[in-house]
Coordinates of C-alpha atoms and ligand atoms in Angstrom, one line a residue:
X1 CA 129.2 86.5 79.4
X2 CA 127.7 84.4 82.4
X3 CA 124.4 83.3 81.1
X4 CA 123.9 81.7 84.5
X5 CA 121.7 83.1 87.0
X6 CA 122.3 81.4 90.3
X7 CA 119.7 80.4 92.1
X8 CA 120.3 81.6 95.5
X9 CA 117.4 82.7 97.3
X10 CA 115.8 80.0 100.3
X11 CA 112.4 81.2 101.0
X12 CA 110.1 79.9 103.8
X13 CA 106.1 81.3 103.8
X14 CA 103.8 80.8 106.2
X15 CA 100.7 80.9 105.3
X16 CA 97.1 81.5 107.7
X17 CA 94.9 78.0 106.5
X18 CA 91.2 78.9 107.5
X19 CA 89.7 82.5 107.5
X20 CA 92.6 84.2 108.9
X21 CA 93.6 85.1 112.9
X22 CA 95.0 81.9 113.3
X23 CA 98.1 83.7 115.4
X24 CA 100.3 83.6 112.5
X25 CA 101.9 86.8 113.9
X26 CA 103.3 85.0 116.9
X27 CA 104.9 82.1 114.6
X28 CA 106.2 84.5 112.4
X29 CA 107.9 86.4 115.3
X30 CA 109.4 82.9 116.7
X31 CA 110.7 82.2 113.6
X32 CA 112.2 85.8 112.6
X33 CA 113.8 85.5 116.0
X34 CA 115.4 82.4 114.8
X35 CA 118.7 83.9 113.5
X36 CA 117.6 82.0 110.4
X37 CA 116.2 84.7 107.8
X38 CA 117.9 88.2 106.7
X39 CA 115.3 89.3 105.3
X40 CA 111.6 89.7 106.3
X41 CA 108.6 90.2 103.7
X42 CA 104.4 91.0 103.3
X43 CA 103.9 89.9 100.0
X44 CA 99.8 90.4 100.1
X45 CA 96.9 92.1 101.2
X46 CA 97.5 95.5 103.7
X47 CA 95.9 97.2 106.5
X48 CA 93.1 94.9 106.3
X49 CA 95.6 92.5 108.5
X50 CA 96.5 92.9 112.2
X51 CA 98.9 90.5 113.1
X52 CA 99.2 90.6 117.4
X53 CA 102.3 90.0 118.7
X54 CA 104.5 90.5 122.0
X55 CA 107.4 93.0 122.0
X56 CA 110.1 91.5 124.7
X57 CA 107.2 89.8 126.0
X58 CA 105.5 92.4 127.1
X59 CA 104.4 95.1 125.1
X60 CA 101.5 94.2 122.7
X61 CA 101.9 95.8 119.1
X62 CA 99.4 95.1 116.1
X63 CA 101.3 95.2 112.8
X64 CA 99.5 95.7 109.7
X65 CA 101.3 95.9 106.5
X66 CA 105.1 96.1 108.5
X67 CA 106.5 92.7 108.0
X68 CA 106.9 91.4 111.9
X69 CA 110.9 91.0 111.4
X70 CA 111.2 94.8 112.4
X71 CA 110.3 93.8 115.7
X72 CA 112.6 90.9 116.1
X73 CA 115.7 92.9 114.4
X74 CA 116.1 91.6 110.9
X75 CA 118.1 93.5 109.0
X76 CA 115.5 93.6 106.0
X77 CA 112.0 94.4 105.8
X78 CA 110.5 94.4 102.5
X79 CA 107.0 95.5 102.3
X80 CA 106.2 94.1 98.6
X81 CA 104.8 95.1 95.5
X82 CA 101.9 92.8 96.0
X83 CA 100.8 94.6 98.9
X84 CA 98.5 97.7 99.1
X85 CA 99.7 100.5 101.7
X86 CA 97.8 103.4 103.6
X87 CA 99.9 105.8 103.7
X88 CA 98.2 107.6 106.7
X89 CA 98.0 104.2 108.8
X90 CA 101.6 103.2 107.7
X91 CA 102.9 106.4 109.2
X92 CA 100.9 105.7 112.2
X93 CA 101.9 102.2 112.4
X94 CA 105.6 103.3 111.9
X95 CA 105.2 105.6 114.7
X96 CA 103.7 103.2 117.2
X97 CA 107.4 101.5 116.5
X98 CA 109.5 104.1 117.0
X99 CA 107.8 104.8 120.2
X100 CA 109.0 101.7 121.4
X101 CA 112.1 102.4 120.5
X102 CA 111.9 100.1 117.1
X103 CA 114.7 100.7 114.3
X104 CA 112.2 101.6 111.1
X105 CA 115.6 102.2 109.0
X106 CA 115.5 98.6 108.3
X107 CA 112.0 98.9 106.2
X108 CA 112.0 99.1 102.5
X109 CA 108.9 99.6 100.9
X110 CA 108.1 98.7 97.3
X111 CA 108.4 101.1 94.4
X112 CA 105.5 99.2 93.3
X113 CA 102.8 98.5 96.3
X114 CA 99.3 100.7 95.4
X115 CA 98.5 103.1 97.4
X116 CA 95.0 103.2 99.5
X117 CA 93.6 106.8 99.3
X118 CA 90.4 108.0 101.5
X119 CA 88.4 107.7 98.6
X120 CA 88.6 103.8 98.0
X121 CA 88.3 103.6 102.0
X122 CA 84.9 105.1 101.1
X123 CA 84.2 103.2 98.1
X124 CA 84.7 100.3 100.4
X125 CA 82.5 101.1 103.0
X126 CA 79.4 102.4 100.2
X127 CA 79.9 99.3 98.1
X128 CA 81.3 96.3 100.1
X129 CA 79.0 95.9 102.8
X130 CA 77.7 92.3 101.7
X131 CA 80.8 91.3 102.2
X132 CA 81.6 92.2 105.8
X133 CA 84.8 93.9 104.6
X134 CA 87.5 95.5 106.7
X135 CA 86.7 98.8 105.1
X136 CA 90.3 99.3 104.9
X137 CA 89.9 100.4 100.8
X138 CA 91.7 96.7 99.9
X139 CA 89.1 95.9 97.3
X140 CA 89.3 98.7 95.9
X141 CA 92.7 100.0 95.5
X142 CA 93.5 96.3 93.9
X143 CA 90.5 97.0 91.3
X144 CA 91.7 100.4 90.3
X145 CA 95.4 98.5 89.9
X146 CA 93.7 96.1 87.7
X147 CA 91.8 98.4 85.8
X148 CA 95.2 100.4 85.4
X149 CA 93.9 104.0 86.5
X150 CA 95.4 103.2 90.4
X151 CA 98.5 104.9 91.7
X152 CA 101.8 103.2 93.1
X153 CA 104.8 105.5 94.5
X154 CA 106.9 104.8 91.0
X155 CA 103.8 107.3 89.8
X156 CA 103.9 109.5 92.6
X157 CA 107.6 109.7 92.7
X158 CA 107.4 110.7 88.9
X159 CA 104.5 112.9 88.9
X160 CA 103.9 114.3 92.3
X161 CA 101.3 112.9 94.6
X162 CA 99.0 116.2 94.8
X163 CA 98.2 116.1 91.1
X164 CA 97.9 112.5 90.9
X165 CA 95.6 112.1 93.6
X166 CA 93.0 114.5 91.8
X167 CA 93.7 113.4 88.2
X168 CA 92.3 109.6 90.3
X169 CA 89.6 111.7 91.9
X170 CA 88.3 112.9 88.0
X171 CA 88.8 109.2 87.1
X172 CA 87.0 107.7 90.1
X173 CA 84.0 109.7 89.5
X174 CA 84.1 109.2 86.3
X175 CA 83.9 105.3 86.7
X176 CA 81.6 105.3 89.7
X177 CA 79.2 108.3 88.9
X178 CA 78.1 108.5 92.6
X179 CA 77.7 111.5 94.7
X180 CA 79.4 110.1 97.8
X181 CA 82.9 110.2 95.8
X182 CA 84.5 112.9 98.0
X183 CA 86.8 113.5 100.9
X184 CA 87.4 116.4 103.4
X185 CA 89.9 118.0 102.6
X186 CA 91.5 117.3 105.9
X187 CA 91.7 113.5 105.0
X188 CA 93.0 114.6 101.4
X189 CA 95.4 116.9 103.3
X190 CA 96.2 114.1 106.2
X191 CA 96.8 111.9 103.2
X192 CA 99.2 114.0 101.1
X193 CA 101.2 114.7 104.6
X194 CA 101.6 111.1 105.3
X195 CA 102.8 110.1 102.2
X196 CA 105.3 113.2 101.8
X197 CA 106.3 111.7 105.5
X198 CA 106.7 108.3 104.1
X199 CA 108.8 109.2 100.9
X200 CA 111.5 111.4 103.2
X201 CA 111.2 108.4 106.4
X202 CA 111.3 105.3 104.5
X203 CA 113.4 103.2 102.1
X204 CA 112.1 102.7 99.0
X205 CA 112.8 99.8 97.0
X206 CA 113.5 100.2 93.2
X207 CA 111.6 97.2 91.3
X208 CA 115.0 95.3 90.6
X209 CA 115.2 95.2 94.8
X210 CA 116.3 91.4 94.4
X211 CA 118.0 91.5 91.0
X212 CA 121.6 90.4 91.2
X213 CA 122.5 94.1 90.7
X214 CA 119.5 95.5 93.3
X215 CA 120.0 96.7 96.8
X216 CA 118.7 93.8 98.5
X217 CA 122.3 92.0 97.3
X218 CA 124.6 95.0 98.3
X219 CA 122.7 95.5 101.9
X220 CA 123.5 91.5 102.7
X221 CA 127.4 92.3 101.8
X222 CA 128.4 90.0 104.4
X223 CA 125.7 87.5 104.7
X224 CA 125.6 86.8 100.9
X225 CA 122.3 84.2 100.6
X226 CA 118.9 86.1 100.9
X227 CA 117.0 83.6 103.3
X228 CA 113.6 85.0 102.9
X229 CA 110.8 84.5 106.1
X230 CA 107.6 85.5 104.1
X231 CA 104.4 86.4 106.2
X232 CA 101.1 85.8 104.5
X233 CA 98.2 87.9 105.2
X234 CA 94.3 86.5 105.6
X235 CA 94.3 82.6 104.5
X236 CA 93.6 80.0 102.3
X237 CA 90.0 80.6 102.5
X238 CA 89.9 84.4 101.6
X239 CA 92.1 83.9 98.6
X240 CA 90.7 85.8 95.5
X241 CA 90.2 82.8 93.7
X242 CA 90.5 79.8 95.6
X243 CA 88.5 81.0 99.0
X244 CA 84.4 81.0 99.8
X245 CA 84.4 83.7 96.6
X246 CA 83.2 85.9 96.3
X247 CA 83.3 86.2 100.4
X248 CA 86.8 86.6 100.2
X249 CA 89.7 89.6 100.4
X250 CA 91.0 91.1 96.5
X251 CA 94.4 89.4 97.2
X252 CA 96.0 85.7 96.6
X253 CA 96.6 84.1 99.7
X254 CA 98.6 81.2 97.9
X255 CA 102.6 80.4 99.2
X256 CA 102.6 80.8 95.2
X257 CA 101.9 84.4 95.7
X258 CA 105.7 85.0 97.4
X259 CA 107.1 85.0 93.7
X260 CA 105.2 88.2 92.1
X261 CA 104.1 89.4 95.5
X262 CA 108.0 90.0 96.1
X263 CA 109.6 90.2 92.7
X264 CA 111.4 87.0 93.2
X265 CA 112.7 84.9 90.5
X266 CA 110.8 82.1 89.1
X267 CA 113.8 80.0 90.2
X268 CA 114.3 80.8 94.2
X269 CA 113.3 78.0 96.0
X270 CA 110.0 77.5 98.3
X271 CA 111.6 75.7 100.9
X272 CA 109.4 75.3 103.4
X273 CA 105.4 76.6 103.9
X274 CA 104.7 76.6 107.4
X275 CA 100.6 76.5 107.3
X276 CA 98.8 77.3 110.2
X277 CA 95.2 76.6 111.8
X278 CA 93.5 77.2 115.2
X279 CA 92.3 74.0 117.1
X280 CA 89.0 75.7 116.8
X281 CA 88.1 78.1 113.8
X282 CA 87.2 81.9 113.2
X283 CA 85.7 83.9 110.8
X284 CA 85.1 88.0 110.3
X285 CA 82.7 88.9 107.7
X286 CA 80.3 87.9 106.0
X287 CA 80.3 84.4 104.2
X288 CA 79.9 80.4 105.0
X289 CA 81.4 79.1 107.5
X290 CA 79.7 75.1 107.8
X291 CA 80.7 74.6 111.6
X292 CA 79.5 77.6 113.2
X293 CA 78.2 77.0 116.5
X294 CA 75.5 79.7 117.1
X295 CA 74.4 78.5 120.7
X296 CA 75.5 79.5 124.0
X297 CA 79.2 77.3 123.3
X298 CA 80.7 80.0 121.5
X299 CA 80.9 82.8 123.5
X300 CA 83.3 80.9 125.6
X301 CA 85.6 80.3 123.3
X302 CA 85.5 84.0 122.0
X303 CA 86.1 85.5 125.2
X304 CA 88.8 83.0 126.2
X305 CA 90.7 83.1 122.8
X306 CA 89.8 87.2 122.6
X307 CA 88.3 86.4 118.8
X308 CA 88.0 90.3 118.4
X309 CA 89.2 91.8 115.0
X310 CA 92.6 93.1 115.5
X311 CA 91.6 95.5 112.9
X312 CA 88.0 96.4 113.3
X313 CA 87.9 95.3 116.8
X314 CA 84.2 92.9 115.6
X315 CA 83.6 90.1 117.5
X316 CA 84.7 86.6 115.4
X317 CA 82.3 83.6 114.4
X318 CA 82.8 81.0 115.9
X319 CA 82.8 77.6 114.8
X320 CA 85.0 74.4 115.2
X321 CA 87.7 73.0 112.6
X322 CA 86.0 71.0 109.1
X323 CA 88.0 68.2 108.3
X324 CA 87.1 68.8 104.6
X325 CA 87.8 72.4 104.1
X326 CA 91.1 71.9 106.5
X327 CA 92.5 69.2 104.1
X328 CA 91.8 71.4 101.1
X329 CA 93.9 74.0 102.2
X330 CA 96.6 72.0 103.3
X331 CA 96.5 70.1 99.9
X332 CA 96.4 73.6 98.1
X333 CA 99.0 75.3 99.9
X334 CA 101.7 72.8 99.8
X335 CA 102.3 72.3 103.6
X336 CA 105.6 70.9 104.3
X337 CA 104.6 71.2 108.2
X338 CA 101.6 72.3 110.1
X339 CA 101.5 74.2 113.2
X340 CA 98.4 74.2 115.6
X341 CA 97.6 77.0 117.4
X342 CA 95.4 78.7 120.3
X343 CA 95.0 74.8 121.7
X344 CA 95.0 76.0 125.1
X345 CA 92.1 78.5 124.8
X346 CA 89.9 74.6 124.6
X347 CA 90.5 74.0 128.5
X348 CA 87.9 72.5 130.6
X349 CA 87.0 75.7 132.3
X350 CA 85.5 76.7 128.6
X351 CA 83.7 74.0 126.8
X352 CA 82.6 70.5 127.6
X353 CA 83.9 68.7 124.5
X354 CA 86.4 70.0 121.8
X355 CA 84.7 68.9 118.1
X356 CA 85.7 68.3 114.9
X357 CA 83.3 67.6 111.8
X358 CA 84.3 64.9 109.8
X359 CA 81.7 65.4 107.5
X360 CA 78.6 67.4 105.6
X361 CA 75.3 66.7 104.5
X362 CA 74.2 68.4 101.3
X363 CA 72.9 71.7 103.1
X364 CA 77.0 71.8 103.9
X365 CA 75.9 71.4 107.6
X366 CA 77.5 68.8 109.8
X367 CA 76.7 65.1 109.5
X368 CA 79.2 63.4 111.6
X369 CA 81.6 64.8 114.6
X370 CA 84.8 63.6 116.1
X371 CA 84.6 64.7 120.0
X372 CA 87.5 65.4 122.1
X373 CA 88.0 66.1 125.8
X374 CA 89.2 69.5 126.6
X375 CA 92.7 70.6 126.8
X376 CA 94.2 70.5 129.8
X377 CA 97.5 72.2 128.7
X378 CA 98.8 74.1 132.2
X379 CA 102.5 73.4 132.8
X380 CA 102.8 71.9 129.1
X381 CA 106.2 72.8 127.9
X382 CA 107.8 70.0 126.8
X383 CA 106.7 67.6 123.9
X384 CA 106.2 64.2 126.7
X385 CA 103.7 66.7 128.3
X386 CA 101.8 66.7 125.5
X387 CA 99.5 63.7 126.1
X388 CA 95.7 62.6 126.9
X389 CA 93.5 64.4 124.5
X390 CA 95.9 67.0 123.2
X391 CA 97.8 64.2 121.8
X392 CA 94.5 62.1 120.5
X393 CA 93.7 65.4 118.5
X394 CA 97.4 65.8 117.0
X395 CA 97.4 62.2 116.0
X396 CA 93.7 62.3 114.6
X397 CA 94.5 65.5 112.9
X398 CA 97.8 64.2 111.4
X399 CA 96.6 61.3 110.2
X400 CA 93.5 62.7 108.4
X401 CA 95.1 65.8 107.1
X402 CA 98.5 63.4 105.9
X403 CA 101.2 66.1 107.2
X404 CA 103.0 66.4 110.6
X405 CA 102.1 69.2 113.0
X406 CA 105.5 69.9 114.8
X407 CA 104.8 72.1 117.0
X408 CA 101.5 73.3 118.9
X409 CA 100.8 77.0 120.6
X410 CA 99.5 76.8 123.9
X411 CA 99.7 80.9 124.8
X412 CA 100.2 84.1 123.6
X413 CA 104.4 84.4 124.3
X414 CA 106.9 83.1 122.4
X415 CA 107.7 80.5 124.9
X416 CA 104.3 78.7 124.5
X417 CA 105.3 77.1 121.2
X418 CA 105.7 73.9 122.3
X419 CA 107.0 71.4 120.1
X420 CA 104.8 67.8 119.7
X421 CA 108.2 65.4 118.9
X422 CA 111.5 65.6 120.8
X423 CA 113.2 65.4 117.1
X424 CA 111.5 68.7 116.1
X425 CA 112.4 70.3 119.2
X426 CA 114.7 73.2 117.4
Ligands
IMP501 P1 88.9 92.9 102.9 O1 90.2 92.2 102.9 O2 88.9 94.1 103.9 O3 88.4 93.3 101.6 O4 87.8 92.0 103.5 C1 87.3 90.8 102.8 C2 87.0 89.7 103.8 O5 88.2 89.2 104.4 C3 86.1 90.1 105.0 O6 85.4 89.0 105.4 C4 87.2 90.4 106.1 O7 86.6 90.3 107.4 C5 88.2 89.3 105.8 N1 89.6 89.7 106.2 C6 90.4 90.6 105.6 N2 91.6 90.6 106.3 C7 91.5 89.8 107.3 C8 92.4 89.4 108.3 O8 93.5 89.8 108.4 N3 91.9 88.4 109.2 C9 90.7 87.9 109.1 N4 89.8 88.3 108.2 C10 90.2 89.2 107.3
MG502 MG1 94.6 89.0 112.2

């Protein structure tokens, strides 16, 4: 009998390190462009994310729960059991693909990922409003899972979706005892349709998916090592537990999450977490947010660095990186390499000064600054371009946050990920 269960799965996360939007899409895409990974994975959250990205560099496309190695043709794309799914915006999203011309045959959804039904999109909307949710149902749906009357597709498969839908309506009313609890029966309709649409269009992955004897295994025939890219959704700072709770999303935002999010062994190895910030920082919702420049400065910087929900479309806070809160997340995520993103949108032509707050009084306002020139990052390609002020900030930033930032985005293609060191130029 072999006893031994090899350990053969090389995973690398990356994770979003402030409030989310910090273009982890476009890093994501670079890397599952790489030739590196077979498979591609979501291992959190759902339609509450839009990650933007550039299909052959030119048509935009806003994923939400597919994981972005669809677009750049890996031959895996596992949405996990620790995501939540829509099944009406998943077909939608799925559709938007295929338009393009996008092979969807290579998605495999979880046996095991909830499902968001109209009613906890309205639960979100009645209830969640303090919050500045995405009204998406995420809070919800992960609630109901947790309180163990919610439905995954296992159930559906089993029971059939129509009658489990209603047996959660009877519960849901049950628990909430508000009049609002009801759909039109065109969304419970468009709902049922989209999922029958899903179970007949899509893979779907049985919970063993990365068991030694699972599909995942048999679909790499010839390419035997699972090398796992594994996009996180939201950030640090909206995890359940460690973000500004309870001004946070209902999943864990943690590179820790990859091993129940997927259904990975214990023992695969977390081999790199690529976390990533904005030179300036966002935020959507509700919530504190200690740098947030309320005067006349940030309307710049939202119109230049378009900081308008992918989802909802609302326009972002805007505030400038906290040394403090920055170093916490790259402490708590495990780093092993920082990338910098959106420096470009700083350039002269929108703000006077880039800032960074080094610290905060006890009202968790700023007390001290660190100012910067702006960016002047126009024909920046090459890592001995990268000098003047861009470079003072990498080297400030590396040396306060004690990890190296490789590689810096200066625009919205692939091509503007510029590496800061001609030994990580890979
Ligand atoms: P929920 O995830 O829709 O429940 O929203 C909870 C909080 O997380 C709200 O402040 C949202 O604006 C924020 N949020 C959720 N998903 C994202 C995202 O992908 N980017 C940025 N903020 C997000
Ligand atoms: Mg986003």
């Amino acid at each position: 009998m072999n006893l031994h269960i090899p350990n053969r799965f090389h995973v690398t996360t990356v994770v979003g390190l402030q409030y989310g939007d910090e273009g982890k899409g476009k890093i994501v895409q670079g890397l599952a462009s790489s030739g590196l990974y077979n498979i591609s994975a979501r291992f959190n959250g759902g339609p509450n994310a839009g990650h933007t990205i550039y299909y052959k560099d030119k048509h935009k496309v806003v994923t939400h729960v597919i994981p972005t190695g669809v677009i750049a043709g890996i031959p895996i794309n596992f949405i996990g059991p620790g995501c939540v799914v829509d099944p009406v915006l998943l077909k939608k999203e799925i559709e938007e693909l295929m338009a393009l011309g996008i092979n969807h045959k290579t998605i495999y959804l979880s046996e095991l990922v909830h499902l968001i039904t109209p009613y906890d999109r309205k639960i979100d909307a009645e209830m969640n409003k303090a919050i500045g949710t995405t009204g998406r149902g995420i809070g919800p749906t992960y609630a109901h899972k947790t309180h163990r009357i919610g439905i995954n597709i296992a159930l559906c498969l089993e029971k059939g979706s129509e009658e489990l839908v209603s047996e959660y309506f009877f519960k849901l009313a049950d628990v909430y005892r508000q009049d609002w609890i009801s759909v039109s029966p065109k969304d419970h309709e468009e709902w049922i349709d989209s999922l029958d649409w899903i179970l007949e269009n899509i893979n779907i992955a049985k919970k063993n998916f990365f068991f030694s004897d699972g599909e995942a295994h048999g679909l790499l025939r010839g390419d035997p090592i699972p090398l796992v890219l594994a996009e996180g959704a939201q950030a640090i700072m909206l995890d359940n537990t460690y973000g500004t709770y309870p001004f946070v999303t209902s999943s864990n935002c943690l590179p820790s999450a990859v091993y129940s999010g997927l259904g990975l062994p214990g023992n695969a190895k977390l081999e790199k977490v690529i976390g990533v910030f904005k030179a300036y920082n966002t935020r959507v919702g509700e919530g504190p947010f200690s740098t947030e420049v309320l005067d006349g400065v940030a309307e710049p910087i939202r119109i230049a660095g378009c900081e308008f929900g992918s989802t909802t479309k609302r326009p972002r806070r805007i505030g400038w990186i906290d040394l403090a809160e920055l170093r916490y997340a790259v402490e708590l995520s495990g780093a092993t390499e920082l990338y910098m993103t959106k420096a470009d949108v700083l350039s002269p032509r929108v703000v006077d000064e880039v800032r960074v707050c080094t610290s905060l009084n006890s009202g968790g306002r700023p007390r001290s600054w660190k100012t910067f020139e702006p960016f002047v990052t126009t024909g920046v390609k090459k890592p001995m371009h990268i000098n003047g002020s861009l470079h003072q900030f990498i080297v400030f930033l590396e040396e306060q946050l004690g990890q190296h930032i490789p590689k810096v985005s200066l625009g919205v293609l692939a091509d503007d990920l510029v590496s800061t060191r001609a030994e990580s130029v890979r």
